[in-house]
Amino acid sequence: MINVVIQNQGKMIKVLVIEDEKNIRENILELLQAENIQGIGASNGKIGVKLAREHKPDLIICDLMMPELDGYGVLTELKNDPKTATIPLIFLTAKETKDDIRKGMNLGADDYLTKPCTPEELLTAIATRLERNKIYIQQYEVERDRAKKLQKRVQELQMVTNTAEELLQKISLELRAPASNIAMALQMLKIAPSDEARERYLKILREENERQIAFLNQLSKLKELLTPENVNLLLLLTQKKN
């Protein structure tokens, strides 16, 4: 075995080899097998695209010059398919000009190897691309988890907002009753026929005033309790009751 370390992360790595020259394709597949890598062979670009969609390999090695569908066509089809768009691809080509490299990189190729290349060069390229792809995946997972946490926080804040609006509606209803009683008591106080009647209406005013003060004191405490965690607990208890 060649001294190139390829991390398998607990599973066998799959590499798709798209090469129309049979000898080259079989040599690469034998090399992969010797390194405990599962190799999948495709004799042309169309078959390669089909196998990429079926097997979703960890990496693709693709010849550039092929009949029917060349390497550029393979890369374009793979990048246009969400299921295969993120699979790293290494071009294997007998010619390597700046224009070829620029065109391939613009389409999304990850690397170029010029034929003939040594087994160590091929395995090193595979190891490098797999390691970089692993880093990209880790970064993606970190950003995805961060996005999920942000989304959860937004949902919690939305629940707090919705709950606060419901409470405000209830508060409005709660305040209407004493306000209505106070207005009525004031009106009756003006036309009270006796001291006894005035005292009765004053008592109503005092009771409704105390009721409003107590209610406002509860509101100040409610503000401290109205946290996302408490709202979630309140919603959970409500759902269980229903």
Short mmCIF file of C-alpha atoms in Angstrom, two decimals:
data_model
loop_
_atom_site.label_atom_id
_atom_site.label_comp_id
_atom_site.label_asym_id
_atom_site.label_seq_id
_atom_site.Cartn_x
_atom_site.Cartn_y
_atom_site.Cartn_z
CA MET A 1 0.00 0.00 0.00
CA ILE A 2 1.14 3.52 -0.79
CA ASN A 3 1.94 5.85 2.07
CA VAL A 4 -1.08 8.14 1.62
CA VAL A 5 -3.58 8.36 4.47
CA ILE A 6 -7.21 8.57 3.39
CA GLN A 7 -9.66 9.03 6.26
CA ASN A 8 -12.74 6.84 5.87
CA GLN A 9 -14.69 8.17 8.91
CA GLY A 10 -15.97 4.68 9.77
CA LYS A 11 -17.32 3.85 6.32
CA MET A 12 -15.86 2.63 3.04
CA ILE A 13 -15.13 5.49 0.67
CA LYS A 14 -16.76 5.28 -2.76
CA VAL A 15 -14.97 6.71 -5.79
CA LEU A 16 -16.55 6.79 -9.23
CA VAL A 17 -14.08 6.49 -12.12
CA ILE A 18 -15.40 7.77 -15.47
CA GLU A 19 -12.86 6.80 -18.12
CA ASP A 20 -13.44 5.52 -21.65
CA GLU A 21 -10.01 3.85 -21.92
CA LYS A 22 -10.53 0.42 -20.39
CA ASN A 23 -6.92 -0.19 -19.29
CA ILE A 24 -6.66 3.12 -17.48
CA ARG A 25 -10.06 2.65 -15.83
CA GLU A 26 -9.24 -0.85 -14.61
CA ASN A 27 -5.81 0.20 -13.34
CA ILE A 28 -7.37 2.98 -11.26
CA LEU A 29 -10.05 0.63 -9.91
CA GLU A 30 -7.38 -1.92 -8.90
CA LEU A 31 -5.40 0.82 -7.16
CA LEU A 32 -8.49 1.93 -5.24
CA GLN A 33 -9.28 -1.65 -4.22
CA ALA A 34 -5.73 -2.09 -2.90
CA GLU A 35 -6.30 0.98 -0.72
CA ASN A 36 -9.63 -0.35 0.66
CA ILE A 37 -11.61 2.14 -1.42
CA GLN A 38 -14.76 1.03 -3.21
CA GLY A 39 -14.31 1.82 -6.89
CA ILE A 40 -17.16 2.15 -9.39
CA GLY A 41 -16.29 2.18 -13.08
CA ALA A 42 -18.08 3.95 -15.95
CA SER A 43 -16.99 3.62 -19.57
CA ASN A 44 -18.43 6.94 -20.75
CA GLY A 45 -19.87 10.21 -19.49
CA LYS A 46 -23.54 9.30 -19.79
CA ILE A 47 -23.09 6.11 -17.79
CA GLY A 48 -20.98 8.07 -15.29
CA VAL A 49 -23.71 10.64 -14.65
CA LYS A 50 -26.25 7.82 -14.17
CA LEU A 51 -24.01 5.97 -11.70
CA ALA A 52 -23.22 9.19 -9.81
CA ARG A 53 -26.94 9.75 -9.21
CA GLU A 54 -27.49 6.12 -8.19
CA HIS A 55 -24.47 5.62 -5.89
CA LYS A 56 -23.71 9.19 -4.71
CA PRO A 57 -19.94 8.56 -4.46
CA ASP A 58 -17.66 10.51 -2.14
CA LEU A 59 -15.53 11.61 -5.09
CA ILE A 60 -15.46 11.35 -8.88
CA ILE A 61 -12.43 10.92 -11.14
CA CYS A 62 -13.43 11.86 -14.67
CA ASP A 63 -11.59 11.79 -17.98
CA LEU A 64 -11.87 15.06 -19.85
CA MET A 65 -11.91 13.90 -23.48
CA MET A 66 -14.63 11.28 -24.06
CA PRO A 67 -17.12 10.55 -26.85
CA GLU A 68 -20.86 11.28 -26.45
CA LEU A 69 -20.47 13.30 -23.27
CA ASP A 70 -17.09 14.77 -22.36
CA GLY A 71 -15.83 15.70 -18.91
CA TYR A 72 -17.21 19.24 -19.14
CA GLY A 73 -20.65 17.85 -19.96
CA VAL A 74 -20.47 15.41 -17.07
CA LEU A 75 -19.48 18.18 -14.66
CA THR A 76 -22.27 20.47 -15.92
CA GLU A 77 -24.95 17.81 -15.45
CA LEU A 78 -23.70 16.90 -11.98
CA LYS A 79 -23.55 20.51 -10.81
CA ASN A 80 -27.08 21.14 -12.08
CA ASP A 81 -28.44 18.27 -9.99
CA PRO A 82 -28.79 19.05 -6.25
CA LYS A 83 -28.19 15.36 -5.41
CA THR A 84 -24.72 15.38 -7.00
CA ALA A 85 -23.77 19.06 -7.00
CA THR A 86 -21.53 18.83 -3.93
CA ILE A 87 -19.55 15.73 -4.96
CA PRO A 88 -15.89 16.73 -5.53
CA LEU A 89 -14.59 15.97 -9.02
CA ILE A 90 -11.04 15.53 -10.29
CA PHE A 91 -10.41 15.78 -14.02
CA LEU A 92 -8.00 13.25 -15.51
CA THR A 93 -6.72 14.50 -18.86
CA ALA A 94 -3.98 13.91 -21.42
CA LYS A 95 -3.79 17.64 -22.13
CA GLU A 96 -3.64 20.45 -19.63
CA THR A 97 -3.66 24.00 -20.95
CA LYS A 98 -4.56 27.16 -19.08
CA ASP A 99 -7.78 27.40 -21.06
CA ASP A 100 -8.72 23.82 -20.12
CA ILE A 101 -8.05 24.45 -16.44
CA ARG A 102 -9.91 27.77 -16.44
CA LYS A 103 -12.94 26.26 -18.17
CA GLY A 104 -13.05 23.31 -15.78
CA MET A 105 -12.61 25.46 -12.68
CA ASN A 106 -15.30 27.86 -13.86
CA LEU A 107 -17.68 24.89 -14.14
CA GLY A 108 -16.77 23.73 -10.62
CA ALA A 109 -13.99 21.16 -11.03
CA ASP A 110 -11.94 20.58 -7.88
CA ASP A 111 -8.63 19.46 -9.37
CA TYR A 112 -6.74 18.35 -12.48
CA LEU A 113 -4.38 15.42 -12.97
CA THR A 114 -2.42 14.96 -16.18
CA LYS A 115 -2.13 11.48 -17.69
CA PRO A 116 0.00 9.58 -17.06
CA CYS A 117 0.10 10.21 -13.32
CA THR A 118 1.65 8.09 -10.62
CA PRO A 119 -0.47 6.10 -8.14
CA GLU A 120 0.82 8.31 -5.34
CA GLU A 121 -0.20 11.48 -7.20
CA LEU A 122 -3.70 10.08 -7.73
CA LEU A 123 -4.15 8.94 -4.13
CA THR A 124 -2.75 12.21 -2.79
CA ALA A 125 -5.25 14.15 -4.91
CA ILE A 126 -8.09 11.93 -3.66
CA ALA A 127 -7.03 12.33 0.00
CA THR A 128 -6.69 16.12 -0.37
CA ARG A 129 -10.11 16.57 -1.97
CA LEU A 130 -11.86 14.28 0.53
CA GLU A 131 -10.29 16.15 3.44
CA ARG A 132 -11.34 19.52 2.03
CA ASN A 133 -14.83 18.24 1.37
CA LYS A 134 -15.03 16.96 4.96
CA ILE A 135 -14.12 20.46 6.19
CA TYR A 136 -16.79 22.00 3.96
CA ILE A 137 -19.36 19.55 5.32
CA GLN A 138 -18.38 20.34 8.91
CA GLN A 139 -18.64 24.06 8.24
CA TYR A 140 -22.02 23.54 6.61
CA GLU A 141 -23.27 21.56 9.63
CA VAL A 142 -22.06 24.28 12.01
CA GLU A 143 -23.86 26.97 9.97
CA ARG A 144 -26.95 24.77 9.71
CA ASP A 145 -27.05 24.27 13.50
CA ARG A 146 -26.54 27.99 13.99
CA ALA A 147 -29.40 28.72 11.61
CA LYS A 148 -31.63 26.24 13.45
CA LYS A 149 -30.85 27.88 16.80
CA LEU A 150 -31.56 31.31 15.33
CA GLN A 151 -34.82 30.07 13.87
CA LYS A 152 -35.81 28.59 17.23
CA ARG A 153 -35.00 31.87 18.97
CA VAL A 154 -37.10 33.80 16.44
CA GLN A 155 -39.98 31.39 17.02
CA GLU A 156 -39.65 31.84 20.79
CA LEU A 157 -39.69 35.62 20.44
CA GLN A 158 -42.70 35.35 18.16
CA MET A 159 -44.50 33.25 20.77
CA VAL A 160 -43.64 35.84 23.41
CA THR A 161 -44.99 38.57 21.15
CA ASN A 162 -48.18 36.64 20.43
CA THR A 163 -48.66 35.84 24.11
CA ALA A 164 -48.05 39.47 25.04
CA GLU A 165 -50.68 40.58 22.53
CA GLU A 166 -53.18 38.13 23.99
CA LEU A 167 -52.41 39.37 27.49
CA LEU A 168 -52.86 42.97 26.41
CA GLN A 169 -56.29 42.13 25.07
CA LYS A 170 -57.19 40.45 28.35
CA ILE A 171 -55.77 43.40 30.31
CA SER A 172 -57.89 45.76 28.25
CA LEU A 173 -60.99 43.74 29.11
CA GLU A 174 -59.98 43.56 32.79
CA LEU A 175 -59.56 47.33 33.00
CA ARG A 176 -62.86 48.13 31.31
CA ALA A 177 -64.97 46.70 34.15
CA PRO A 178 -63.52 48.82 37.00
CA ALA A 179 -63.34 51.87 34.73
CA SER A 180 -67.01 51.45 33.89
CA ASN A 181 -67.91 51.01 37.58
CA ILE A 182 -65.88 54.09 38.55
CA ALA A 183 -67.57 56.20 35.88
CA MET A 184 -70.98 55.03 37.06
CA ALA A 185 -70.14 55.64 40.74
CA LEU A 186 -68.90 59.18 39.96
CA GLN A 187 -72.09 59.92 38.05
CA MET A 188 -74.27 58.58 40.86
CA LEU A 189 -72.19 60.44 43.43
CA LYS A 190 -73.13 63.72 41.82
CA ILE A 191 -76.83 63.03 42.20
CA ALA A 192 -76.73 61.09 45.46
CA PRO A 193 -79.82 62.04 47.50
CA SER A 194 -78.25 61.38 50.93
CA ASP A 195 -75.01 60.98 52.84
CA GLU A 196 -75.68 57.27 53.04
CA ALA A 197 -75.94 57.01 49.23
CA ARG A 198 -72.77 59.09 48.75
CA GLU A 199 -70.91 56.84 51.19
CA ARG A 200 -72.06 53.77 49.24
CA TYR A 201 -70.76 55.21 45.96
CA LEU A 202 -67.50 56.33 47.59
CA LYS A 203 -67.05 52.76 48.79
CA ILE A 204 -67.50 51.53 45.22
CA LEU A 205 -64.87 54.04 44.06
CA ARG A 206 -62.39 52.90 46.73
CA GLU A 207 -62.92 49.20 45.93
CA GLU A 208 -62.52 49.68 42.20
CA ASN A 209 -59.44 51.86 42.76
CA GLU A 210 -57.84 49.17 44.94
CA ARG A 211 -58.73 46.58 42.32
CA GLN A 212 -56.96 48.58 39.62
CA ILE A 213 -53.86 49.15 41.78
CA ALA A 214 -53.61 45.43 42.58
CA PHE A 215 -53.99 44.59 38.91
CA LEU A 216 -51.25 47.05 37.89
CA ASN A 217 -48.93 45.57 40.54
CA GLN A 218 -49.47 42.15 39.03
CA LEU A 219 -48.56 43.51 35.59
CA SER A 220 -45.13 44.66 36.79
CA LYS A 221 -44.41 41.14 38.07
CA LEU A 222 -45.81 39.59 34.88
CA LYS A 223 -43.21 41.42 32.79
CA GLU A 224 -40.42 39.62 34.67
CA LEU A 225 -42.11 36.25 34.23
CA LEU A 226 -42.81 36.68 30.52
CA THR A 227 -39.66 34.94 29.25
CA PRO A 228 -39.40 32.55 26.25
CA GLU A 229 -38.84 29.62 28.60
CA ASN A 230 -41.96 30.40 30.68
CA VAL A 231 -44.03 31.01 27.56
CA ASN A 232 -42.97 27.63 26.17
CA LEU A 233 -43.91 25.97 29.47
CA LEU A 234 -47.26 27.77 29.50
CA LEU A 235 -48.00 26.67 25.92
CA LEU A 236 -46.98 23.08 26.75
CA LEU A 237 -49.29 22.97 29.77
CA THR A 238 -52.12 24.47 27.68
CA GLN A 239 -51.65 21.83 24.98
CA LYS A 240 -51.71 19.02 27.56
CA LYS A 241 -54.97 20.34 29.01
CA ASN A 242 -56.53 20.50 25.56
#
